[in-house]
């Protein structure tokens, strides 16, 4: 009997080590399932959270849904055209307008919360003095002054800074692996000091810039050990300055401090609670609960990390 108890204890110890289904005890809510009804998803790809904690989510149907913090449907609509591809990035500006990276249509769509299209940047109907064309638009963000940042990948690897008056102020980046170069930009996030963190997915790293595109630092390399990453697809920055990275390739979330040191990981490939299957995106709400877009499981998992 004593040996049986010892065996049980050893088994339990192994479960809280590297083999543990990491994060299952931190998940306080699972939102959504596969389906076509409001509150359901088909491969959700991006998320943005407003100041009131409500969620904007877009999935592989090009369906944008506004949800309560607990996932109850508020409203939904589809982008105007989507037969050639679907949006892959979302942001919210200082006025609460939803910014949609309409990736395959080379544009940014700007909506109000009811789904009314307010304006468009790029595409076939560029706005104001914004010149030229975008390539594949991966993500869009806004700095503290209201300037718009558009990240492009595949066709061009660059970030463009656009004024609130739709004037192109600067752009930077090219294809490559040197500092300031990119191989498939996937996402951006601003820190409180307006430093821009960029998920450089196929270089398996995070790069950091100032608002004019000056390279500041970088961290990460390909792998699955702590501090390494595999296809970082999205970023979220906590109030204490630490950064969450959604790893598509490792099916996990990793937390870093301000110097790029790993503070731990959550998740592993799987279908259970606390497991992920190629997650695409994440975001923090005003209470700093972490929402992970668990794409190939057709759901969002809310993680209490604090």
PDB file of C-alpha atoms in Angstrom, residues 69-292:
ATOM      1  CA  UNK A  69     -16.016  40.087 -21.784  1.00  0.00           C
ATOM      2  CA  UNK A  70     -17.620  36.696 -21.064  1.00  0.00           C
ATOM      3  CA  UNK A  71     -18.310  36.004 -24.734  1.00  0.00           C
ATOM      4  CA  UNK A  72     -21.985  36.892 -25.040  1.00  0.00           C
ATOM      5  CA  UNK A  73     -22.799  38.180 -28.559  1.00  0.00           C
ATOM      6  CA  UNK A  74     -23.533  41.891 -29.039  1.00  0.00           C
ATOM      7  CA  UNK A  75     -23.414  42.378 -32.813  1.00  0.00           C
ATOM      8  CA  UNK A  76     -21.704  40.980 -35.899  1.00  0.00           C
ATOM      9  CA  UNK A  77     -21.007  41.763 -39.558  1.00  0.00           C
ATOM     10  CA  UNK A  78     -18.786  40.614 -42.426  1.00  0.00           C
ATOM     11  CA  UNK A  79     -16.216  42.623 -44.336  1.00  0.00           C
ATOM     12  CA  UNK A  80     -17.447  43.902 -47.724  1.00  0.00           C
ATOM     13  CA  UNK A  81     -15.555  41.355 -49.843  1.00  0.00           C
ATOM     14  CA  UNK A  82     -13.729  38.265 -48.641  1.00  0.00           C
ATOM     15  CA  UNK A  83     -13.727  35.575 -51.313  1.00  0.00           C
ATOM     16  CA  UNK A  84      -9.959  35.986 -51.859  1.00  0.00           C
ATOM     17  CA  UNK A  85      -8.978  36.146 -48.196  1.00  0.00           C
ATOM     18  CA  UNK A  86      -9.955  37.267 -44.716  1.00  0.00           C
ATOM     19  CA  UNK A  87      -8.687  39.885 -42.261  1.00  0.00           C
ATOM     20  CA  UNK A  88      -5.850  38.823 -39.989  1.00  0.00           C
ATOM     21  CA  UNK A  89      -5.397  41.785 -37.640  1.00  0.00           C
ATOM     22  CA  UNK A  90      -7.521  44.081 -35.466  1.00  0.00           C
ATOM     23  CA  UNK A  91      -6.911  47.244 -33.482  1.00  0.00           C
ATOM     24  CA  UNK A  92      -8.920  49.939 -31.683  1.00  0.00           C
ATOM     25  CA  UNK A  93      -8.072  53.641 -31.913  1.00  0.00           C
ATOM     26  CA  UNK A  94      -8.483  56.323 -29.252  1.00  0.00           C
ATOM     27  CA  UNK A  95     -12.037  57.051 -30.400  1.00  0.00           C
ATOM     28  CA  UNK A  96     -13.089  53.433 -29.975  1.00  0.00           C
ATOM     29  CA  UNK A  97     -13.218  52.780 -33.720  1.00  0.00           C
ATOM     30  CA  UNK A  98     -12.323  49.294 -34.888  1.00  0.00           C
ATOM     31  CA  UNK A  99      -9.318  49.048 -37.235  1.00  0.00           C
ATOM     32  CA  UNK A 100      -9.362  45.971 -39.466  1.00  0.00           C
ATOM     33  CA  UNK A 101      -6.297  44.726 -41.343  1.00  0.00           C
ATOM     34  CA  UNK A 102      -8.111  43.512 -44.457  1.00  0.00           C
ATOM     35  CA  UNK A 103      -5.029  41.582 -45.445  1.00  0.00           C
ATOM     36  CA  UNK A 104      -5.713  40.204 -48.922  1.00  0.00           C
ATOM     37  CA  UNK A 105      -7.421  43.392 -50.085  1.00  0.00           C
ATOM     38  CA  UNK A 106      -4.384  45.552 -49.210  1.00  0.00           C
ATOM     39  CA  UNK A 107      -6.270  47.968 -46.993  1.00  0.00           C
ATOM     40  CA  UNK A 108      -7.333  49.012 -43.513  1.00  0.00           C
ATOM     41  CA  UNK A 109     -11.070  49.236 -42.830  1.00  0.00           C
ATOM     42  CA  UNK A 110     -12.331  51.521 -40.054  1.00  0.00           C
ATOM     43  CA  UNK A 111     -15.689  50.680 -38.419  1.00  0.00           C
ATOM     44  CA  UNK A 112     -17.836  51.953 -35.603  1.00  0.00           C
ATOM     45  CA  UNK A 113     -19.137  49.474 -33.034  1.00  0.00           C
ATOM     46  CA  UNK A 114     -22.340  48.905 -34.984  1.00  0.00           C
ATOM     47  CA  UNK A 115     -20.454  47.729 -38.058  1.00  0.00           C
ATOM     48  CA  UNK A 116     -20.800  50.883 -40.155  1.00  0.00           C
ATOM     49  CA  UNK A 117     -17.793  51.346 -42.439  1.00  0.00           C
ATOM     50  CA  UNK A 118     -16.415  54.824 -41.743  1.00  0.00           C
ATOM     51  CA  UNK A 119     -13.305  55.055 -43.918  1.00  0.00           C
ATOM     52  CA  UNK A 120     -10.701  53.003 -45.769  1.00  0.00           C
ATOM     53  CA  UNK A 121      -6.919  53.309 -46.029  1.00  0.00           C
ATOM     54  CA  UNK A 122      -5.232  51.763 -49.056  1.00  0.00           C
ATOM     55  CA  UNK A 123      -6.875  49.300 -51.421  1.00  0.00           C
ATOM     56  CA  UNK A 124      -8.577  50.743 -54.464  1.00  0.00           C
ATOM     57  CA  UNK A 125      -9.973  53.691 -52.532  1.00  0.00           C
ATOM     58  CA  UNK A 126      -7.096  55.280 -50.662  1.00  0.00           C
ATOM     59  CA  UNK A 127      -7.887  58.042 -48.181  1.00  0.00           C
ATOM     60  CA  UNK A 128      -6.588  61.627 -48.289  1.00  0.00           C
ATOM     61  CA  UNK A 129      -2.953  62.107 -49.232  1.00  0.00           C
ATOM     62  CA  UNK A 130      -1.913  58.535 -48.441  1.00  0.00           C
ATOM     63  CA  UNK A 131      -0.101  57.518 -51.600  1.00  0.00           C
ATOM     64  CA  UNK A 132       0.792  54.176 -53.096  1.00  0.00           C
ATOM     65  CA  UNK A 133      -0.597  50.749 -52.352  1.00  0.00           C
ATOM     66  CA  UNK A 134      -0.248  48.350 -49.461  1.00  0.00           C
ATOM     67  CA  UNK A 135       0.737  44.739 -49.889  1.00  0.00           C
ATOM     68  CA  UNK A 136      -0.589  42.059 -47.525  1.00  0.00           C
ATOM     69  CA  UNK A 137      -1.720  44.045 -44.479  1.00  0.00           C
ATOM     70  CA  UNK A 138      -0.902  42.005 -41.381  1.00  0.00           C
ATOM     71  CA  UNK A 139      -1.738  44.345 -38.502  1.00  0.00           C
ATOM     72  CA  UNK A 140      -2.588  47.913 -37.569  1.00  0.00           C
ATOM     73  CA  UNK A 141      -1.901  49.872 -34.373  1.00  0.00           C
ATOM     74  CA  UNK A 142      -2.142  53.444 -33.050  1.00  0.00           C
ATOM     75  CA  UNK A 143       0.419  55.344 -30.964  1.00  0.00           C
ATOM     76  CA  UNK A 144      -0.321  57.799 -28.145  1.00  0.00           C
ATOM     77  CA  UNK A 145      -0.640  60.711 -30.599  1.00  0.00           C
ATOM     78  CA  UNK A 146      -3.146  58.933 -32.817  1.00  0.00           C
ATOM     79  CA  UNK A 147      -0.741  58.081 -35.631  1.00  0.00           C
ATOM     80  CA  UNK A 148      -1.625  54.894 -37.496  1.00  0.00           C
ATOM     81  CA  UNK A 149       0.953  52.131 -38.068  1.00  0.00           C
ATOM     82  CA  UNK A 150       0.319  49.601 -40.831  1.00  0.00           C
ATOM     83  CA  UNK A 151       2.412  46.428 -40.973  1.00  0.00           C
ATOM     84  CA  UNK A 152       2.798  44.674 -44.306  1.00  0.00           C
ATOM     85  CA  UNK A 153       4.258  41.251 -45.015  1.00  0.00           C
ATOM     86  CA  UNK A 154       4.810  38.919 -47.962  1.00  0.00           C
ATOM     87  CA  UNK A 155       4.531  41.513 -50.762  1.00  0.00           C
ATOM     88  CA  UNK A 156       6.539  44.024 -48.751  1.00  0.00           C
ATOM     89  CA  UNK A 157       8.107  43.675 -45.320  1.00  0.00           C
ATOM     90  CA  UNK A 158       7.646  47.118 -43.848  1.00  0.00           C
ATOM     91  CA  UNK A 159       5.837  49.322 -41.369  1.00  0.00           C
ATOM     92  CA  UNK A 160       4.238  52.605 -42.452  1.00  0.00           C
ATOM     93  CA  UNK A 161       3.435  55.482 -40.100  1.00  0.00           C
ATOM     94  CA  UNK A 162       0.412  57.568 -41.120  1.00  0.00           C
ATOM     95  CA  UNK A 163      -0.759  60.788 -39.491  1.00  0.00           C
ATOM     96  CA  UNK A 164      -4.344  61.299 -38.220  1.00  0.00           C
ATOM     97  CA  UNK A 165      -4.806  63.408 -41.368  1.00  0.00           C
ATOM     98  CA  UNK A 166      -3.897  60.398 -43.556  1.00  0.00           C
ATOM     99  CA  UNK A 167      -0.435  61.678 -44.511  1.00  0.00           C
ATOM    100  CA  UNK A 168       2.315  59.089 -44.942  1.00  0.00           C
ATOM    101  CA  UNK A 169       5.011  60.194 -42.473  1.00  0.00           C
ATOM    102  CA  UNK A 170       7.608  57.441 -42.775  1.00  0.00           C
ATOM    103  CA  UNK A 171       8.094  53.760 -43.456  1.00  0.00           C
ATOM    104  CA  UNK A 172      10.827  51.263 -42.717  1.00  0.00           C
ATOM    105  CA  UNK A 173      11.773  47.627 -43.174  1.00  0.00           C
ATOM    106  CA  UNK A 174      12.773  45.189 -45.894  1.00  0.00           C
ATOM    107  CA  UNK A 175      13.004  41.429 -46.365  1.00  0.00           C
ATOM    108  CA  UNK A 176      15.800  39.810 -44.380  1.00  0.00           C
ATOM    109  CA  UNK A 177      17.081  38.733 -40.988  1.00  0.00           C
ATOM    110  CA  UNK A 178      19.241  41.691 -40.005  1.00  0.00           C
ATOM    111  CA  UNK A 179      18.061  44.156 -37.327  1.00  0.00           C
ATOM    112  CA  UNK A 180      15.299  46.286 -38.839  1.00  0.00           C
ATOM    113  CA  UNK A 181      14.490  43.669 -41.470  1.00  0.00           C
ATOM    114  CA  UNK A 182      11.591  41.239 -41.332  1.00  0.00           C
ATOM    115  CA  UNK A 183      10.388  37.890 -42.550  1.00  0.00           C
ATOM    116  CA  UNK A 184       6.624  37.968 -42.217  1.00  0.00           C
ATOM    117  CA  UNK A 185       5.574  40.629 -39.772  1.00  0.00           C
ATOM    118  CA  UNK A 186       2.557  39.261 -37.927  1.00  0.00           C
ATOM    119  CA  UNK A 187       1.662  41.778 -35.215  1.00  0.00           C
ATOM    120  CA  UNK A 188       2.595  44.955 -33.343  1.00  0.00           C
ATOM    121  CA  UNK A 189       1.914  46.437 -29.929  1.00  0.00           C
ATOM    122  CA  UNK A 190       2.868  49.747 -28.303  1.00  0.00           C
ATOM    123  CA  UNK A 191       4.274  50.083 -24.826  1.00  0.00           C
ATOM    124  CA  UNK A 192       3.349  53.000 -22.532  1.00  0.00           C
ATOM    125  CA  UNK A 193       6.580  54.740 -23.626  1.00  0.00           C
ATOM    126  CA  UNK A 194       5.510  54.392 -27.290  1.00  0.00           C
ATOM    127  CA  UNK A 195       8.119  51.764 -28.018  1.00  0.00           C
ATOM    128  CA  UNK A 196       6.792  49.526 -30.775  1.00  0.00           C
ATOM    129  CA  UNK A 197       7.150  45.756 -30.325  1.00  0.00           C
ATOM    130  CA  UNK A 198       6.950  43.761 -33.564  1.00  0.00           C
ATOM    131  CA  UNK A 199       6.382  40.011 -33.950  1.00  0.00           C
ATOM    132  CA  UNK A 200       8.831  39.020 -36.695  1.00  0.00           C
ATOM    133  CA  UNK A 201       7.318  35.583 -37.222  1.00  0.00           C
ATOM    134  CA  UNK A 202       9.617  33.732 -39.610  1.00  0.00           C
ATOM    135  CA  UNK A 203      12.719  35.159 -37.910  1.00  0.00           C
ATOM    136  CA  UNK A 204      11.291  33.794 -34.633  1.00  0.00           C
ATOM    137  CA  UNK A 205      12.017  36.984 -32.739  1.00  0.00           C
ATOM    138  CA  UNK A 206      10.611  40.220 -31.345  1.00  0.00           C
ATOM    139  CA  UNK A 207      12.037  43.539 -32.558  1.00  0.00           C
ATOM    140  CA  UNK A 208      11.593  46.858 -30.776  1.00  0.00           C
ATOM    141  CA  UNK A 209      11.553  50.304 -32.444  1.00  0.00           C
ATOM    142  CA  UNK A 210      10.818  53.909 -31.598  1.00  0.00           C
ATOM    143  CA  UNK A 211       7.941  55.698 -33.321  1.00  0.00           C
ATOM    144  CA  UNK A 212      10.164  56.823 -36.207  1.00  0.00           C
ATOM    145  CA  UNK A 213      11.391  53.333 -37.006  1.00  0.00           C
ATOM    146  CA  UNK A 214      14.749  53.481 -35.225  1.00  0.00           C
ATOM    147  CA  UNK A 215      15.798  49.954 -34.223  1.00  0.00           C
ATOM    148  CA  UNK A 216      16.282  49.654 -30.450  1.00  0.00           C
ATOM    149  CA  UNK A 217      16.692  45.976 -29.595  1.00  0.00           C
ATOM    150  CA  UNK A 218      15.537  42.425 -30.269  1.00  0.00           C
ATOM    151  CA  UNK A 219      15.229  39.069 -28.542  1.00  0.00           C
ATOM    152  CA  UNK A 220      14.280  35.487 -29.358  1.00  0.00           C
ATOM    153  CA  UNK A 221      15.409  32.748 -31.699  1.00  0.00           C
ATOM    154  CA  UNK A 222      13.885  29.601 -33.193  1.00  0.00           C
ATOM    155  CA  UNK A 223      13.195  26.784 -30.742  1.00  0.00           C
ATOM    156  CA  UNK A 224      10.971  25.546 -27.962  1.00  0.00           C
ATOM    157  CA  UNK A 225      13.140  26.124 -24.878  1.00  0.00           C
ATOM    158  CA  UNK A 226      12.371  29.065 -22.564  1.00  0.00           C
ATOM    159  CA  UNK A 227      13.418  32.273 -24.282  1.00  0.00           C
ATOM    160  CA  UNK A 228      13.093  30.666 -27.699  1.00  0.00           C
ATOM    161  CA  UNK A 229       9.983  30.846 -29.862  1.00  0.00           C
ATOM    162  CA  UNK A 230       8.463  29.323 -32.960  1.00  0.00           C
ATOM    163  CA  UNK A 231       6.475  31.646 -35.226  1.00  0.00           C
ATOM    164  CA  UNK A 232       5.427  34.425 -32.831  1.00  0.00           C
ATOM    165  CA  UNK A 233       2.052  35.549 -34.162  1.00  0.00           C
ATOM    166  CA  UNK A 234       0.827  38.129 -31.659  1.00  0.00           C
ATOM    167  CA  UNK A 235       1.828  40.272 -28.687  1.00  0.00           C
ATOM    168  CA  UNK A 236       0.238  41.833 -25.612  1.00  0.00           C
ATOM    169  CA  UNK A 237       1.909  44.115 -23.102  1.00  0.00           C
ATOM    170  CA  UNK A 238       0.991  44.138 -19.399  1.00  0.00           C
ATOM    171  CA  UNK A 239       1.020  47.198 -17.155  1.00  0.00           C
ATOM    172  CA  UNK A 240       4.112  45.920 -15.347  1.00  0.00           C
ATOM    173  CA  UNK A 241       6.043  46.028 -18.630  1.00  0.00           C
ATOM    174  CA  UNK A 242       6.158  42.329 -19.334  1.00  0.00           C
ATOM    175  CA  UNK A 243       5.288  41.025 -22.763  1.00  0.00           C
ATOM    176  CA  UNK A 244       3.098  38.062 -23.734  1.00  0.00           C
ATOM    177  CA  UNK A 245       3.899  36.298 -27.002  1.00  0.00           C
ATOM    178  CA  UNK A 246       1.501  33.957 -28.793  1.00  0.00           C
ATOM    179  CA  UNK A 247       3.542  31.207 -30.477  1.00  0.00           C
ATOM    180  CA  UNK A 248       1.742  29.653 -33.426  1.00  0.00           C
ATOM    181  CA  UNK A 249       4.398  26.990 -33.945  1.00  0.00           C
ATOM    182  CA  UNK A 250       4.782  25.899 -30.316  1.00  0.00           C
ATOM    183  CA  UNK A 251       1.057  26.225 -29.509  1.00  0.00           C
ATOM    184  CA  UNK A 252       1.773  28.135 -26.336  1.00  0.00           C
ATOM    185  CA  UNK A 253       1.993  31.564 -24.714  1.00  0.00           C
ATOM    186  CA  UNK A 254       5.295  32.831 -23.341  1.00  0.00           C
ATOM    187  CA  UNK A 255       5.863  35.720 -20.969  1.00  0.00           C
ATOM    188  CA  UNK A 256       8.980  37.922 -21.105  1.00  0.00           C
ATOM    189  CA  UNK A 257      10.306  40.717 -18.928  1.00  0.00           C
ATOM    190  CA  UNK A 258      11.350  44.091 -20.337  1.00  0.00           C
ATOM    191  CA  UNK A 259      14.845  42.826 -21.184  1.00  0.00           C
ATOM    192  CA  UNK A 260      13.604  39.787 -23.114  1.00  0.00           C
ATOM    193  CA  UNK A 261      14.146  37.173 -20.385  1.00  0.00           C
ATOM    194  CA  UNK A 262      11.552  34.395 -20.345  1.00  0.00           C
ATOM    195  CA  UNK A 263       9.350  34.319 -17.242  1.00  0.00           C
ATOM    196  CA  UNK A 264       7.487  31.130 -18.154  1.00  0.00           C
ATOM    197  CA  UNK A 265       5.205  29.487 -20.681  1.00  0.00           C
ATOM    198  CA  UNK A 266       1.625  28.206 -20.695  1.00  0.00           C
ATOM    199  CA  UNK A 267       0.050  25.618 -22.939  1.00  0.00           C
ATOM    200  CA  UNK A 268       1.036  22.864 -25.319  1.00  0.00           C
ATOM    201  CA  UNK A 269      -0.553  21.351 -28.452  1.00  0.00           C
ATOM    202  CA  UNK A 270      -3.890  19.755 -27.704  1.00  0.00           C
ATOM    203  CA  UNK A 271      -7.654  20.066 -27.529  1.00  0.00           C
ATOM    204  CA  UNK A 272      -8.163  20.219 -23.758  1.00  0.00           C
ATOM    205  CA  UNK A 273      -8.633  23.227 -21.528  1.00  0.00           C
ATOM    206  CA  UNK A 274      -5.278  24.994 -21.155  1.00  0.00           C
ATOM    207  CA  UNK A 275      -4.025  23.449 -24.395  1.00  0.00           C
ATOM    208  CA  UNK A 276      -3.861  25.244 -27.750  1.00  0.00           C
ATOM    209  CA  UNK A 277      -3.851  24.295 -31.413  1.00  0.00           C
ATOM    210  CA  UNK A 278      -1.948  26.856 -33.497  1.00  0.00           C
ATOM    211  CA  UNK A 279      -3.124  29.976 -31.625  1.00  0.00           C
ATOM    212  CA  UNK A 280      -3.128  33.124 -33.743  1.00  0.00           C
ATOM    213  CA  UNK A 281      -3.661  35.995 -31.358  1.00  0.00           C
ATOM    214  CA  UNK A 282      -4.030  37.303 -27.809  1.00  0.00           C
ATOM    215  CA  UNK A 283      -5.035  40.434 -25.927  1.00  0.00           C
ATOM    216  CA  UNK A 284      -5.266  41.774 -22.383  1.00  0.00           C
ATOM    217  CA  UNK A 285      -8.452  43.334 -21.041  1.00  0.00           C
ATOM    218  CA  UNK A 286      -8.593  46.260 -18.554  1.00  0.00           C
ATOM    219  CA  UNK A 287      -8.439  43.743 -15.686  1.00  0.00           C
ATOM    220  CA  UNK A 288      -5.341  42.210 -17.330  1.00  0.00           C
ATOM    221  CA  UNK A 289      -7.040  38.903 -18.031  1.00  0.00           C
ATOM    222  CA  UNK A 290      -5.359  37.319 -21.035  1.00  0.00           C
ATOM    223  CA  UNK A 291      -7.555  36.181 -23.923  1.00  0.00           C
ATOM    224  CA  UNK A 292      -5.873  33.631 -26.221  1.00  0.00           C
TER     225      UNK A 292
END
